[in-house]
Amino acid sequence: MRNSKKTLLIVGGGFAGMTIITQTYKQFNIVLLDQKSYFEFVPSVFNAFIHPESIFDLTLQFKQSKFGVLFIQGKLTHIEDNIAYYEGGQIEFDYCAITIGSNYTNPIKSTIPKLSDRFIELKKTQLKIIESQTILIIGGGTVGVELACEIKASYKQKTVALITKGKILSTMPKSASEYAKKRMLNLGIEIQENYKGPSLDSNFDLVFNCKGNNYESVRLNDNYEMFDPKKQILVDDYLKIRTNQNIYCAGDICISSQNETKTAFAAEMQGEIVAYNLKHPNKQIKSYWIPNTYIISLGGWKAVFVFETFTFGGFIPYLMKLFIEVVVVNDFRGIIGFNTIHQIMNYIVYVMLYIYMIMQLLFAIAPLGSKIKQDQRVELKRIQQEIEEFKKQ
């Protein structure tokens, strides 16, 4: 029976790739190609900068997968028709999902092939932090803010500074930015926003560059029209690439018509769309709007939760992120029960989205209704005045 199944090649075992695996392993023979041998829950990696041994709670080894996946370690070079070429071989497939994600500066997002070597890298990072008295973070996005807070909360005696060319969490709601900034100042982090001066690297013992993602190009049938200037892959409404309808794309490497914010949650949601379309080729669904949802760690037991324009901070968001980490990692490990919990979590997010949209609609309608009532009162008063004047005549 296994041989009667079609082959699904998944390139990249990140959030999107692992989501597809957990939802399609019963329907396909899955081949996973990744240059790393493990999945890593990157949103919580900064805790491993302080406690390197925690990386084993955030990871899973692909060869230990319980989903019957054939894992091949290697880097994709190009795809021609239905054959994927990697350094050292080739793979024929019926369907393919490219979910290779994005790159970030080491050691934040590592490309180290073996988990044991990743642990060594984190131990070295921990030692560098311990030995440094002055630490500079370049970049005021989620990565820079989380890293600065994690270090300062753990090493209060050290000087930690953050510089950014814009505002702290500039793409977030103002309330989230203000909450994070207040927390950073309370920790004693030195912040310089709108910085346009010379490099300050030489003034600090240790520097972390947190200025954003970059992407690797993938050659598909020698057709470069499907890439945007950042080397991300343009897809149609069903998350398929334009030159081969048997190839899907999801996660950071993908550019869809929704222009979603690149987060782990967005990658999971796109992975679910791809998984559904693979299982229902005659009843496929289009990519839908994915809400902007974040939980940003702020050191200690504090975090800030962001859902569209709604935010709140404190201990509860910290617990939420910890719970999500446990559920997602154990779901991807194939532990019974966690996939159901994971699905319920995602449904809750969309229930929140519907409630949010209804509230936004009500808030938009309420002023309109108030204006209509005011206009009606003015009109009624005018009619009453006309009646009174008529009576006087």
CSV table of C-alpha atoms in Angstrom, one decimal, residues 12 118 124 152 160 164 171 179-180 184 226 262 265 310 327 357:
chain,number,residue,atom,x,y,z
A,12,GLY,CA,12.9,22.6,4.5
A,118,ARG,CA,24.5,23.8,17.4
A,124,LYS,CA,30.3,29.6,22.8
A,152,LYS,CA,19.9,42.3,30.4
A,160,VAL,CA,23.3,46.5,27.1
A,164,THR,CA,17.8,51.2,15.6
A,171,THR,CA,5.8,47.7,12.7
A,179,TYR,CA,5.1,48.7,26.5
A,180,ALA,CA,8.3,47.1,25.2
A,184,MET,CA,13.5,47.8,28.3
A,226,MET,CA,8.8,34.1,-10.3
A,262,LYS,CA,6.5,36.7,8.2
A,265,PHE,CA,2.3,31.4,13.0
A,310,PHE,CA,-4.9,44.7,20.4
A,327,VAL,CA,2.6,22.2,22.2
A,357,MET,CA,-13.5,42.0,13.0
